[in-house]
Each structure stands twice: as C-alpha cells, then as structure tokens.
Amino acid sequence: MIDKIKSEIAAVAAFSSSNAEEIENFRIKYLGSKGLLKTFFAAFKDVPNDQKKEFGQTVNALKNAAESKVNDLKEARASQEESKGVYGDLSRPGEPMAFGSRHPISIVKNKITDIFARIGFNVSEGPEIEDDWHNFTALNLPEYHPARDMQDTFFVAKDPDVLLRTHTSSVQVRYMENNKPPIRTISPGRVFRNEAISARSHCFFHQIEGLYVDKGVSFADLKQTLQYFTTEMFGKSEIRLRPSYFPFTEPSAEIDVYWGLETETDHKITKGTGWLEIGGCGMVDPNVLENCKIDPNEYSGFAFGVGIDRIAMLLYQIPDIRMLSENDVRFLEQFKASI
Ligand code: DAH
C-alpha cells in the first residue's frame, strides 16, 4: 500500500497542464470527495500499528503534494490568461509589416513626368481604346497611308474603326482639341501592337508623349527640352537628332543619347556605337494643328514620343520585357522608389 501511495506522489509531481478541465479532473481524482486520498485515509484504520506512522506521513505527503500542485497550476493558468488580455500578450514583438513596392514602369513614368513638371508640363491621359481619327487620321495618316501598316494595329470593331491605340500620339490630338495654346503636356500610357512576343518586344508596352504648342516654338526649343530631359533622367547631356520620318511631324527625327562606351554593358546596349535611341520627335505638322482647329500660321509646336519599357529595362538591367508583365513578386519586390 505504501508503495502505491509513493508512486502516486511521483505521478502528482510529474503532472502538468494549463487546461482548466484537466486540472479540475486531476483535483477530483486526488482531492475529490470520492478521491484517492479519501480511500487512503479510510484504509488507515486497517494498517498495522507499527506501520501507522509511516503510512500517515506518506498519505499526508501525497495530500500536500496534490493540493500544492492544483494551486500552482491554477495560479499559472490565471497569470497566463491575464497577460493574454483582450489584445493578447502586449510584450510580444510586433508583426513585421510588409511594404509594397512600385512597378519599374511606374517608377520610370513618375520620374519622367516629374522632370517635365519642373519645366511647366502638365500630365494628360487618353483612352486605350481609340477611334481611327485620334490614332491615325488627325495625325496626318489618312486612310490607305502606307505608314498605317507599320503599326500592326489591333482592331476592336470595323466601320467605324475602333482600335487599341498604337501610340500615345493619339492623346496629342485629344489634348489639342480640348485646350487652347499655350500647350505643354506630357501623356504617359499603355499602347498596343500586334507583334510577336519576345524578350525585346511585346504586344503592349508604354510610351510617354510630349507636346508643346505656342507662338514661335522652334526646333531649337525641342532640342533644348530633350537635352534637359536626358541630363535629368540619365545624367547624359549629349544628344543627337537623326533625320527620320513620322507623318505627324515635319521635320522629324530619332532621338539618340550618347550613352558612352566605358563598360561592357555600354557596348552591348549601344551595339558598339555609344549611341542609344530613345524615341522619336519633330515639329508638329501644320496639317495636325489644323485638324485640331489650331491655326498653323499663328502657332507652331514640337512633339516627341519615348518608350518607357525600354528605359526601365536599361536603367534596371532587365533582360526580358516579359518580366514587366508577369507579376512575379520576387521580381517586383526588388524595386524600391521614393517616387
Ligand atoms: N508615335 C511614335 C511611335 O509610336 C513616336 C513619336 C514619334 C511620337 C515622333 C511623336 C513624334 O510625338 O513627334 O513610334
């Protein structure tokens, strides 16, 4: 019998729980009105006299052990509950808050609009789904003009033509139709072309269109504005305007920036020439001004269009244009910007 009680003392010592029900069951098992202790005390009278002392001490030890165990466990539970409170454990370290990041296209777009805002350009936008007039005809690309074929257009509907704009030059037209000179506006946006998707080209990408219309605007103003832009954007002030053709400008030019030939990457991105093409520009064709009800005898203007995706790929060394639209968080979270 004494051995049995001793093994119960060991069991009591080993017991632990923070569960209220388990603690209560434990109490009932030992200290309850039909508990083990009651049984042991009842057995006392049958214990031979010479063992009574040891027996009594052992049962008392079990009683004390069980009582203090129950008290300890209840206390521990109470303090645990208390510290949890309504808000949980207030001393716990806070959950780290995940910050989002801006898309590289947005970073570059914001930088460009910011640079032009400093010289008085506002931001304007137009619809991605356009009509023929704003995307082509008003821009001096009448029906059957061969240059229309160059812009592999996605058509949404025929007669009248509804299409996905192939360039942000369409916003020029909308802006001139709705605003009187002096005009200084920059129009960022997404454009669409039915091109095979590869590492270098996609069926949608982003452009920024610039438009300046006022009295006496000259080609020198255009060049100076672009030079200011490349200096602010890339830290490169040497530019080259290569004669080219666009139906909506006359004269027209391709914009090249002197990127340099210092590193291997410089060689790669400029194909060994040091020059990098960033877009097209020119003096707004008088026909375009007329189409937008602006008198070309009174006003002149310049316009330019720059590709945003290319600039982002260049600045961040992004090897494949498709990465810009795959929404891979591991790629996107690498871009941190304050703008
Ligand atoms: N719209 C042309 C394109 O998508 C880019 C462009 C060239 C825009 C010359 C202009 C410009 O405003 O003057 O290829």
CSV table of C-alpha atoms and ligand atoms in Angstrom, one decimal:
chain,number,residue,atom,x,y,z
A,1,MET,CA,0.0,0.0,0.0
A,2,ILE,CA,2.7,2.5,0.9
A,3,ASP,CA,4.5,1.8,-2.4
A,4,LYS,CA,1.3,2.5,-4.2
A,5,ILE,CA,1.0,5.9,-2.4
A,6,LYS,CA,4.6,6.7,-3.1
A,7,SER,CA,4.0,6.1,-6.8
A,8,GLU,CA,1.0,8.4,-6.7
A,9,ILE,CA,3.3,11.1,-5.2
A,10,ALA,CA,5.6,10.7,-8.1
A,11,ALA,CA,2.6,10.9,-10.5
A,12,VAL,CA,1.5,14.1,-8.9
A,13,ALA,CA,4.9,15.6,-9.1
A,14,ALA,CA,5.1,14.7,-12.8
A,15,PHE,CA,1.7,16.1,-13.7
A,16,SER,CA,1.4,19.4,-15.5
A,17,SER,CA,-1.3,21.1,-17.5
A,18,SER,CA,-2.6,24.5,-18.4
A,19,ASN,CA,-6.0,23.2,-19.4
A,20,ALA,CA,-8.7,24.1,-16.9
A,21,GLU,CA,-10.7,20.9,-17.3
A,22,GLU,CA,-7.6,18.7,-17.0
A,23,ILE,CA,-6.6,20.5,-13.8
A,24,GLU,CA,-10.1,20.0,-12.3
A,25,ASN,CA,-10.1,16.3,-13.2
A,26,PHE,CA,-6.7,16.0,-11.5
A,27,ARG,CA,-8.1,17.7,-8.4
A,28,ILE,CA,-11.2,15.4,-8.3
A,29,LYS,CA,-9.0,12.3,-8.8
A,30,TYR,CA,-6.9,13.1,-5.7
A,31,LEU,CA,-8.8,15.6,-3.5
A,32,GLY,CA,-12.4,15.0,-4.5
A,33,SER,CA,-15.0,13.6,-2.1
A,34,LYS,CA,-14.5,10.2,-3.7
A,35,GLY,CA,-10.9,10.8,-4.5
A,36,LEU,CA,-7.8,8.6,-3.8
A,37,LEU,CA,-6.9,10.5,-0.6
A,38,LYS,CA,-10.3,9.6,0.9
A,39,THR,CA,-9.6,6.0,0.1
A,40,PHE,CA,-6.2,6.1,1.6
A,41,PHE,CA,-7.3,7.8,4.8
A,42,ALA,CA,-10.2,5.3,5.1
A,43,ALA,CA,-7.6,2.5,4.8
A,44,PHE,CA,-5.7,3.9,7.7
A,45,LYS,CA,-7.6,2.0,10.4
A,46,ASP,CA,-6.6,-1.3,8.9
A,47,VAL,CA,-2.9,-0.5,8.8
A,48,PRO,CA,-0.9,-2.4,11.4
A,49,ASN,CA,0.2,-0.2,14.3
A,50,ASP,CA,3.9,-0.4,13.6
A,51,GLN,CA,3.3,1.0,10.1
A,52,LYS,CA,0.7,3.6,11.0
A,53,LYS,CA,3.3,6.4,11.4
A,54,GLU,CA,5.0,5.9,8.1
A,55,PHE,CA,1.6,5.4,6.4
A,56,GLY,CA,0.2,8.5,7.9
A,57,GLN,CA,3.2,10.6,6.8
A,58,THR,CA,3.1,9.3,3.3
A,59,VAL,CA,-0.6,9.9,2.8
A,60,ASN,CA,-0.1,13.4,4.2
A,61,ALA,CA,2.8,14.0,1.8
A,62,LEU,CA,0.5,12.9,-1.1
A,63,LYS,CA,-2.2,15.3,0.1
A,64,ASN,CA,0.2,18.2,0.4
A,65,ALA,CA,1.7,17.5,-3.0
A,66,ALA,CA,-1.7,17.2,-4.7
A,67,GLU,CA,-3.0,20.4,-3.0
A,68,SER,CA,0.0,22.5,-3.9
A,69,LYS,CA,0.1,21.1,-7.4
A,70,VAL,CA,-3.5,22.1,-8.0
A,71,ASN,CA,-2.8,25.6,-6.6
A,72,ASP,CA,0.3,26.1,-8.6
A,73,LEU,CA,-1.3,25.0,-11.9
A,74,LYS,CA,-4.4,27.2,-11.3
A,75,GLU,CA,-2.2,30.2,-10.5
A,76,ALA,CA,0.0,29.7,-13.6
A,77,ARG,CA,-3.2,29.5,-15.7
A,78,ALA,CA,-4.6,32.6,-14.2
A,79,SER,CA,-1.5,34.7,-14.9
A,80,GLN,CA,-1.3,33.3,-18.4
A,81,GLU,CA,-4.9,34.4,-19.1
A,82,GLU,CA,-4.2,37.8,-17.6
A,83,SER,CA,-1.3,38.5,-19.7
A,84,LYS,CA,-3.2,37.5,-22.8
A,85,GLY,CA,-5.9,40.0,-22.0
A,86,VAL,CA,-8.1,41.4,-24.8
A,87,TYR,CA,-5.1,42.1,-27.1
A,88,GLY,CA,-3.0,39.1,-26.4
A,89,ASP,CA,0.4,39.3,-25.0
A,90,LEU,CA,1.3,43.0,-25.0
A,91,SER,CA,5.0,42.3,-24.5
A,92,ARG,CA,5.2,40.3,-27.7
A,93,PRO,CA,7.3,41.8,-30.5
A,94,GLY,CA,5.2,43.4,-33.3
A,95,GLU,CA,4.4,41.6,-36.6
A,96,PRO,CA,6.7,42.9,-39.3
A,97,MET,CA,4.7,44.9,-41.8
A,98,ALA,CA,5.4,44.1,-45.4
A,99,PHE,CA,5.8,47.2,-47.6
A,100,GLY,CA,4.7,47.1,-51.2
A,101,SER,CA,7.0,48.3,-54.0
A,102,ARG,CA,6.4,50.3,-57.1
A,103,HIS,CA,6.4,48.7,-60.5
A,104,PRO,CA,9.5,49.7,-62.5
A,105,ILE,CA,7.3,51.1,-65.3
A,106,SER,CA,5.6,53.4,-62.7
A,107,ILE,CA,8.9,54.5,-61.3
A,108,VAL,CA,10.2,55.5,-64.7
A,109,LYS,CA,6.9,57.1,-65.6
A,110,ASN,CA,6.9,59.1,-62.4
A,111,LYS,CA,10.5,60.2,-62.9
A,112,ILE,CA,9.8,61.4,-66.4
A,113,THR,CA,6.6,63.3,-65.5
A,114,ASP,CA,8.4,64.8,-62.6
A,115,ILE,CA,11.2,66.1,-64.8
A,116,PHE,CA,8.8,67.7,-67.2
A,117,ALA,CA,6.6,69.1,-64.5
A,118,ARG,CA,9.6,71.2,-63.4
A,119,ILE,CA,9.6,73.0,-66.8
A,120,GLY,CA,5.8,73.5,-66.8
A,121,PHE,CA,4.4,70.4,-68.5
A,122,ASN,CA,1.2,69.0,-67.1
A,123,VAL,CA,0.1,65.4,-67.3
A,124,SER,CA,-2.8,64.3,-69.6
A,125,GLU,CA,-4.3,61.0,-70.5
A,126,GLY,CA,-6.4,59.5,-73.1
A,127,PRO,CA,-8.3,56.2,-73.7
A,128,GLU,CA,-6.6,53.0,-74.6
A,129,ILE,CA,-9.5,52.1,-76.9
A,130,GLU,CA,-9.4,54.7,-79.6
A,131,ASP,CA,-11.1,55.6,-82.8
A,132,ASP,CA,-9.5,56.0,-86.2
A,133,TRP,CA,-9.5,59.7,-86.1
A,134,HIS,CA,-7.4,60.2,-83.0
A,135,ASN,CA,-5.0,57.4,-83.6
A,136,PHE,CA,-4.5,57.9,-87.3
A,137,THR,CA,-6.4,60.4,-89.4
A,138,ALA,CA,-6.0,63.5,-87.4
A,139,LEU,CA,-2.3,62.7,-87.1
A,140,ASN,CA,-1.9,63.1,-90.8
A,141,LEU,CA,-2.3,59.4,-91.5
A,142,PRO,CA,-5.3,59.3,-93.8
A,143,GLU,CA,-6.9,56.0,-94.9
A,144,TYR,CA,-4.5,54.0,-97.2
A,145,HIS,CA,-1.5,55.8,-95.9
A,146,PRO,CA,1.3,53.3,-96.1
A,147,ALA,CA,2.6,54.3,-92.6
A,148,ARG,CA,-0.5,52.7,-91.1
A,149,ASP,CA,0.8,49.3,-92.0
A,150,MET,CA,3.9,49.9,-89.9
A,151,GLN,CA,1.8,50.0,-86.8
A,152,ASP,CA,0.3,46.5,-86.6
A,153,THR,CA,-3.0,47.5,-85.2
A,154,PHE,CA,-5.4,45.5,-83.0
A,155,PHE,CA,-8.9,46.3,-84.2
A,156,VAL,CA,-11.8,46.0,-81.8
A,157,ALA,CA,-14.5,46.8,-84.4
A,158,LYS,CA,-14.8,47.8,-88.1
A,159,ASP,CA,-16.9,50.5,-89.7
A,160,PRO,CA,-16.4,52.7,-87.9
A,161,ASP,CA,-13.0,51.6,-86.8
A,162,VAL,CA,-12.4,51.1,-83.1
A,163,LEU,CA,-8.9,50.0,-82.2
A,164,LEU,CA,-6.4,49.7,-79.4
A,165,ARG,CA,-4.2,52.8,-79.7
A,166,THR,CA,-0.8,52.0,-81.3
A,167,HIS,CA,0.8,55.1,-79.8
A,168,THR,CA,0.2,57.8,-77.2
A,169,SER,CA,0.3,60.4,-80.0
A,170,SER,CA,-3.5,60.0,-80.0
A,171,VAL,CA,-3.6,61.9,-76.8
A,172,GLN,CA,-1.9,64.9,-78.5
A,173,VAL,CA,-4.9,65.2,-80.7
A,174,ARG,CA,-7.4,64.9,-77.9
A,175,TYR,CA,-5.5,67.5,-75.9
A,176,MET,CA,-5.3,70.0,-78.8
A,177,GLU,CA,-9.0,69.5,-79.5
A,178,ASN,CA,-9.9,70.4,-75.9
A,179,ASN,CA,-7.2,73.0,-75.0
A,180,LYS,CA,-6.0,76.2,-76.4
A,181,PRO,CA,-2.3,77.1,-76.8
A,182,PRO,CA,0.0,77.6,-75.0
A,183,ILE,CA,0.1,73.9,-74.5
A,184,ARG,CA,2.7,72.0,-72.6
A,185,THR,CA,1.6,68.5,-71.8
A,186,ILE,CA,3.1,65.1,-71.2
A,187,SER,CA,0.9,62.0,-71.8
A,188,PRO,CA,2.0,58.6,-70.4
A,189,GLY,CA,0.2,55.5,-71.2
A,190,ARG,CA,-0.1,51.9,-72.5
A,191,VAL,CA,-0.1,51.2,-76.2
A,192,PHE,CA,-0.7,48.0,-78.2
A,193,ARG,CA,0.7,46.5,-81.3
A,194,ASN,CA,0.1,43.1,-82.9
A,195,GLU,CA,3.7,42.0,-82.7
A,196,ALA,CA,5.2,38.6,-81.9
A,197,ILE,CA,6.1,38.5,-78.2
A,198,SER,CA,9.8,38.0,-77.5
A,199,ALA,CA,12.4,39.2,-75.0
A,200,ARG,CA,12.7,42.5,-76.8
A,201,SER,CA,9.1,43.2,-77.9
A,202,HIS,CA,5.6,42.8,-76.5
A,203,CYS,CA,2.1,43.3,-77.9
A,204,PHE,CA,1.6,46.0,-75.3
A,205,PHE,CA,4.1,48.5,-73.9
A,206,HIS,CA,4.3,52.0,-72.6
A,207,GLN,CA,5.1,55.4,-74.1
A,208,ILE,CA,5.3,59.0,-73.0
A,209,GLU,CA,4.2,61.6,-75.4
A,210,GLY,CA,5.3,65.2,-75.1
A,211,LEU,CA,3.6,68.2,-76.8
A,212,TYR,CA,4.5,71.9,-76.8
A,213,VAL,CA,2.4,74.3,-78.8
A,214,ASP,CA,2.8,78.1,-78.6
A,215,LYS,CA,3.7,81.1,-80.7
A,216,GLY,CA,7.2,80.9,-82.1
A,217,VAL,CA,8.1,77.4,-80.9
A,218,SER,CA,11.2,76.3,-82.8
A,219,PHE,CA,13.3,73.2,-83.4
A,220,ALA,CA,15.9,74.7,-81.1
A,221,ASP,CA,13.3,74.6,-78.3
A,222,LEU,CA,12.7,70.9,-79.0
A,223,LYS,CA,16.4,70.1,-78.8
A,224,GLN,CA,17.0,72.1,-75.7
A,225,THR,CA,14.0,70.4,-74.0
A,226,LEU,CA,15.2,66.9,-74.9
A,227,GLN,CA,18.7,67.7,-73.7
A,228,TYR,CA,17.3,68.9,-70.4
A,229,PHE,CA,15.4,65.7,-70.2
A,230,THR,CA,18.2,63.3,-70.9
A,231,THR,CA,20.5,65.2,-68.5
A,232,GLU,CA,18.0,64.9,-65.7
A,233,MET,CA,17.0,61.4,-66.5
A,234,PHE,CA,20.3,59.7,-67.3
A,235,GLY,CA,22.9,62.2,-66.4
A,236,LYS,CA,23.8,62.3,-70.1
A,237,SER,CA,23.7,65.6,-71.9
A,238,GLU,CA,24.9,64.8,-75.3
A,239,ILE,CA,22.1,64.0,-77.8
A,240,ARG,CA,21.8,63.6,-81.5
A,241,LEU,CA,18.7,64.2,-83.6
A,242,ARG,CA,18.8,61.9,-86.6
A,243,PRO,CA,16.6,62.9,-89.6
A,244,SER,CA,13.6,60.5,-89.9
A,245,TYR,CA,10.0,60.3,-90.9
A,246,PHE,CA,6.8,60.5,-89.0
A,247,PRO,CA,3.5,61.6,-90.7
A,248,PHE,CA,2.6,63.8,-87.8
A,249,THR,CA,5.8,65.8,-87.6
A,250,GLU,CA,7.8,67.8,-90.2
A,251,PRO,CA,10.7,67.8,-89.9
A,252,SER,CA,11.1,64.5,-87.9
A,253,ALA,CA,14.0,62.9,-86.1
A,254,GLU,CA,15.0,60.0,-84.0
A,255,ILE,CA,16.4,60.9,-80.6
A,256,ASP,CA,19.7,59.3,-79.7
A,257,VAL,CA,21.5,59.8,-76.4
A,258,TYR,CA,25.3,59.4,-76.1
A,259,TRP,CA,25.5,56.7,-73.5
A,260,GLY,CA,29.2,56.1,-73.7
A,261,LEU,CA,31.4,53.1,-74.3
A,262,GLU,CA,33.0,52.6,-70.9
A,263,THR,CA,31.6,49.3,-69.8
A,264,GLU,CA,30.8,46.0,-71.5
A,265,THR,CA,27.1,46.8,-70.9
A,266,ASP,CA,27.5,50.1,-72.7
A,267,HIS,CA,28.9,48.3,-75.7
A,268,LYS,CA,26.1,45.8,-75.6
A,269,ILE,CA,23.1,48.2,-75.3
A,270,THR,CA,24.5,50.6,-77.9
A,271,LYS,CA,25.6,47.9,-80.2
A,272,GLY,CA,29.2,49.2,-80.0
A,273,THR,CA,28.3,52.8,-81.2
A,274,GLY,CA,27.9,54.5,-77.9
A,275,TRP,CA,24.6,56.0,-79.1
A,276,LEU,CA,21.2,54.8,-77.8
A,277,GLU,CA,17.9,55.5,-79.5
A,278,ILE,CA,15.2,56.5,-77.0
A,279,GLY,CA,12.4,57.8,-79.2
A,280,GLY,CA,11.1,60.0,-82.0
A,281,CYS,CA,10.3,63.7,-82.3
A,282,GLY,CA,9.7,66.6,-84.6
A,283,MET,CA,7.8,69.8,-85.3
A,284,VAL,CA,4.1,69.2,-85.2
A,285,ASP,CA,2.9,69.0,-88.8
A,286,PRO,CA,0.7,72.0,-89.8
A,287,ASN,CA,-1.9,69.6,-91.0
A,288,VAL,CA,-2.2,68.1,-87.5
A,289,LEU,CA,-2.6,71.5,-85.9
A,290,GLU,CA,-5.3,72.3,-88.5
A,291,ASN,CA,-7.1,69.0,-87.8
A,292,CYS,CA,-7.2,70.1,-84.2
A,293,LYS,CA,-8.5,73.6,-85.0
A,294,ILE,CA,-5.3,75.3,-84.2
A,295,ASP,CA,-4.1,77.9,-86.7
A,296,PRO,CA,-0.7,76.8,-88.0
A,297,ASN,CA,0.0,80.4,-89.2
A,298,GLU,CA,-0.2,81.6,-85.6
A,299,TYR,CA,1.2,78.7,-83.7
A,300,SER,CA,3.9,76.1,-84.0
A,301,GLY,CA,4.9,73.2,-81.8
A,302,PHE,CA,7.0,70.2,-81.2
A,303,ALA,CA,6.2,66.7,-80.1
A,304,PHE,CA,8.1,63.7,-79.1
A,305,GLY,CA,7.5,60.1,-78.0
A,306,VAL,CA,9.6,58.0,-75.8
A,307,GLY,CA,9.3,54.3,-74.8
A,308,ILE,CA,9.1,53.7,-71.1
A,309,ASP,CA,9.7,50.0,-71.0
A,310,ARG,CA,13.0,50.3,-72.8
A,311,ILE,CA,14.2,52.9,-70.4
A,312,ALA,CA,13.2,50.8,-67.4
A,313,MET,CA,15.0,47.8,-68.9
A,314,LEU,CA,18.0,50.0,-69.5
A,315,LEU,CA,18.1,51.5,-66.0
A,316,TYR,CA,17.4,48.3,-64.1
A,317,GLN,CA,19.2,45.9,-66.4
A,318,ILE,CA,16.1,43.9,-67.1
A,319,PRO,CA,17.0,41.4,-69.7
A,320,ASP,CA,13.5,40.4,-70.9
A,321,ILE,CA,10.5,42.7,-71.5
A,322,ARG,CA,8.1,39.9,-70.5
A,323,MET,CA,9.3,40.2,-66.9
A,324,LEU,CA,7.5,43.6,-66.7
A,325,SER,CA,4.1,42.0,-67.1
A,326,GLU,CA,4.5,38.6,-65.5
A,327,ASN,CA,3.7,39.9,-62.0
A,328,ASP,CA,6.3,37.7,-60.3
A,329,VAL,CA,6.6,39.1,-56.8
A,330,ARG,CA,10.2,38.0,-56.5
A,331,PHE,CA,11.0,40.3,-59.4
A,332,LEU,CA,8.7,43.2,-58.4
A,333,GLU,CA,9.8,43.5,-54.8
A,334,GLN,CA,13.3,44.4,-55.9
A,335,PHE,CA,12.2,47.8,-56.9
A,336,LYS,CA,12.1,50.4,-54.2
A,337,ALA,CA,11.5,54.0,-55.0
A,338,SER,CA,10.5,57.2,-53.3
A,339,ILE,CA,8.6,58.5,-56.3
B,1,DAH,N1,4.2,57.8,-82.1
B,1,DAH,C1,5.5,57.4,-82.5
B,1,DAH,C2,5.6,55.9,-82.3
B,1,DAH,O1,4.9,55.4,-81.6
B,1,DAH,C3,6.6,58.1,-81.6
B,1,DAH,C4,6.7,59.5,-81.9
B,1,DAH,C5,7.5,60.0,-82.9
B,1,DAH,C6,5.9,60.4,-81.2
B,1,DAH,C7,7.6,61.3,-83.2
B,1,DAH,C8,6.0,61.8,-81.5
B,1,DAH,C9,6.8,62.2,-82.5
B,1,DAH,O2,5.2,62.7,-80.9
B,1,DAH,O3,6.9,63.5,-82.8
B,1,DAH,O4,6.5,55.3,-82.9
